[in-house]
Amino acid sequence: MRLRCTAAATAGASARPEGVNRPDLLPQGDTVPVIDVAGFLTPSEEKRVISEIKSLEADTGFKLRLLAQNYPETPGLAIREYWGIDDSSI
């Protein structure tokens, strides 16, 4: 009996969190490079970061995206389609 309890406790401790898919947390309308679900950035900080990202993208040809989140409040898997994540994404 003791061995079963230990095994059950170990199995629960190593379990991975379930995937999240919350497209309702994504902005409506045009695609944006910065999504601050957690509210970490002020509006002026977000504008500055967007400007820097656009500059980096123009200079390098890479797509850069920033997602600020607190699990489980995250768009999760929905972000891939929203941003069109591919090999040129950082």
PDB file of C-alpha atoms in Angstrom:
ATOM      1  CA  MET A   1       0.000   0.000   0.000  1.00  0.00           C
ATOM      2  CA  ARG A   2       2.770   2.411   0.833  1.00  0.00           C
ATOM      3  CA  LEU A   3       4.424   1.913  -2.549  1.00  0.00           C
ATOM      4  CA  ARG A   4       1.202   2.787  -4.397  1.00  0.00           C
ATOM      5  CA  CYS A   5       0.814   6.084  -2.528  1.00  0.00           C
ATOM      6  CA  THR A   6       4.394   7.045  -3.348  1.00  0.00           C
ATOM      7  CA  ALA A   7       3.900   6.215  -7.023  1.00  0.00           C
ATOM      8  CA  ALA A   8       0.688   8.232  -7.196  1.00  0.00           C
ATOM      9  CA  ALA A   9       2.342  11.239  -5.563  1.00  0.00           C
ATOM     10  CA  THR A  10       5.305  11.022  -7.930  1.00  0.00           C
ATOM     11  CA  ALA A  11       3.067  10.741 -10.985  1.00  0.00           C
ATOM     12  CA  GLY A  12       1.122  13.852  -9.972  1.00  0.00           C
ATOM     13  CA  ALA A  13       4.250  15.884  -9.310  1.00  0.00           C
ATOM     14  CA  SER A  14       5.739  15.176 -12.733  1.00  0.00           C
ATOM     15  CA  ALA A  15       2.542  15.723 -14.742  1.00  0.00           C
ATOM     16  CA  ARG A  16       2.805  18.397 -17.446  1.00  0.00           C
ATOM     17  CA  PRO A  17       0.314  21.268 -17.424  1.00  0.00           C
ATOM     18  CA  GLU A  18      -2.439  20.907 -19.978  1.00  0.00           C
ATOM     19  CA  GLY A  19      -2.085  22.975 -23.168  1.00  0.00           C
ATOM     20  CA  VAL A  20      -3.985  26.246 -23.427  1.00  0.00           C
ATOM     21  CA  ASN A  21      -5.811  27.521 -26.510  1.00  0.00           C
ATOM     22  CA  ARG A  22      -7.517  30.865 -25.820  1.00  0.00           C
ATOM     23  CA  PRO A  23      -7.992  32.850 -29.058  1.00  0.00           C
ATOM     24  CA  ASP A  24     -10.390  35.114 -27.120  1.00  0.00           C
ATOM     25  CA  LEU A  25      -7.320  36.708 -25.480  1.00  0.00           C
ATOM     26  CA  LEU A  26      -5.917  37.846 -28.844  1.00  0.00           C
ATOM     27  CA  PRO A  27      -6.508  41.390 -30.151  1.00  0.00           C
ATOM     28  CA  GLN A  28      -9.217  41.819 -32.774  1.00  0.00           C
ATOM     29  CA  GLY A  29      -8.454  43.473 -36.100  1.00  0.00           C
ATOM     30  CA  ASP A  30      -4.973  43.954 -37.554  1.00  0.00           C
ATOM     31  CA  THR A  31      -2.185  41.668 -36.358  1.00  0.00           C
ATOM     32  CA  VAL A  32       0.156  43.376 -33.874  1.00  0.00           C
ATOM     33  CA  PRO A  33       3.740  42.369 -32.926  1.00  0.00           C
ATOM     34  CA  VAL A  34       3.230  42.948 -29.184  1.00  0.00           C
ATOM     35  CA  ILE A  35       0.508  41.322 -27.091  1.00  0.00           C
ATOM     36  CA  ASP A  36       0.510  42.224 -23.413  1.00  0.00           C
ATOM     37  CA  VAL A  37      -2.149  39.962 -21.895  1.00  0.00           C
ATOM     38  CA  ALA A  38      -0.622  40.431 -18.429  1.00  0.00           C
ATOM     39  CA  GLY A  39      -0.584  44.240 -18.572  1.00  0.00           C
ATOM     40  CA  PHE A  40       3.153  44.522 -17.876  1.00  0.00           C
ATOM     41  CA  LEU A  41       3.731  47.390 -20.323  1.00  0.00           C
ATOM     42  CA  THR A  42       2.378  50.926 -20.202  1.00  0.00           C
ATOM     43  CA  PRO A  43       0.846  52.185 -23.464  1.00  0.00           C
ATOM     44  CA  SER A  44       3.955  54.306 -24.149  1.00  0.00           C
ATOM     45  CA  GLU A  45       6.278  51.346 -23.465  1.00  0.00           C
ATOM     46  CA  GLU A  46       4.248  49.176 -25.813  1.00  0.00           C
ATOM     47  CA  LYS A  47       4.470  51.813 -28.588  1.00  0.00           C
ATOM     48  CA  ARG A  48       8.243  52.081 -28.067  1.00  0.00           C
ATOM     49  CA  VAL A  49       8.688  48.295 -28.196  1.00  0.00           C
ATOM     50  CA  ILE A  50       6.578  48.081 -31.370  1.00  0.00           C
ATOM     51  CA  SER A  51       8.742  50.776 -32.962  1.00  0.00           C
ATOM     52  CA  GLU A  52      11.930  48.898 -32.009  1.00  0.00           C
ATOM     53  CA  ILE A  53      10.533  45.633 -33.353  1.00  0.00           C
ATOM     54  CA  LYS A  54       9.622  47.211 -36.697  1.00  0.00           C
ATOM     55  CA  SER A  55      13.121  48.668 -36.953  1.00  0.00           C
ATOM     56  CA  LEU A  56      14.761  45.314 -36.149  1.00  0.00           C
ATOM     57  CA  GLU A  57      12.550  43.541 -38.670  1.00  0.00           C
ATOM     58  CA  ALA A  58      13.473  46.040 -41.386  1.00  0.00           C
ATOM     59  CA  ASP A  59      17.185  45.685 -40.595  1.00  0.00           C
ATOM     60  CA  THR A  60      17.318  41.893 -40.268  1.00  0.00           C
ATOM     61  CA  GLY A  61      14.410  40.410 -42.231  1.00  0.00           C
ATOM     62  CA  PHE A  62      13.393  38.388 -39.164  1.00  0.00           C
ATOM     63  CA  LYS A  63       9.966  38.548 -37.553  1.00  0.00           C
ATOM     64  CA  LEU A  64      10.079  39.357 -33.845  1.00  0.00           C
ATOM     65  CA  ARG A  65       7.023  38.985 -31.638  1.00  0.00           C
ATOM     66  CA  LEU A  66       6.532  39.693 -27.933  1.00  0.00           C
ATOM     67  CA  LEU A  67       3.905  38.006 -25.787  1.00  0.00           C
ATOM     68  CA  ALA A  68       3.686  39.085 -22.137  1.00  0.00           C
ATOM     69  CA  GLN A  69       1.575  36.615 -20.196  1.00  0.00           C
ATOM     70  CA  ASN A  70       0.888  34.943 -16.872  1.00  0.00           C
ATOM     71  CA  TYR A  71       0.014  31.263 -17.192  1.00  0.00           C
ATOM     72  CA  PRO A  72      -2.787  30.191 -17.496  1.00  0.00           C
ATOM     73  CA  GLU A  73      -3.981  33.579 -18.819  1.00  0.00           C
ATOM     74  CA  THR A  74      -2.384  33.070 -22.215  1.00  0.00           C
ATOM     75  CA  PRO A  75      -3.641  32.653 -25.770  1.00  0.00           C
ATOM     76  CA  GLY A  76      -1.452  29.534 -25.861  1.00  0.00           C
ATOM     77  CA  LEU A  77      -1.611  27.566 -29.076  1.00  0.00           C
ATOM     78  CA  ALA A  78      -3.833  30.185 -30.765  1.00  0.00           C
ATOM     79  CA  ILE A  79      -0.830  32.508 -31.045  1.00  0.00           C
ATOM     80  CA  ARG A  80       0.782  30.369 -33.769  1.00  0.00           C
ATOM     81  CA  GLU A  81      -1.988  30.990 -36.275  1.00  0.00           C
ATOM     82  CA  TYR A  82      -2.533  34.616 -35.212  1.00  0.00           C
ATOM     83  CA  TRP A  83       1.114  35.556 -35.805  1.00  0.00           C
ATOM     84  CA  GLY A  84       1.793  33.046 -38.602  1.00  0.00           C
ATOM     85  CA  ILE A  85       4.739  31.610 -36.693  1.00  0.00           C
ATOM     86  CA  ASP A  86       7.284  30.146 -39.114  1.00  0.00           C
ATOM     87  CA  ASP A  87      11.040  29.610 -39.536  1.00  0.00           C
ATOM     88  CA  SER A  88      11.739  33.354 -39.696  1.00  0.00           C
ATOM     89  CA  SER A  89      10.042  34.016 -36.337  1.00  0.00           C
ATOM     90  CA  ILE A  90      12.055  34.734 -33.203  1.00  0.00           C
TER      91      ILE A  90
END
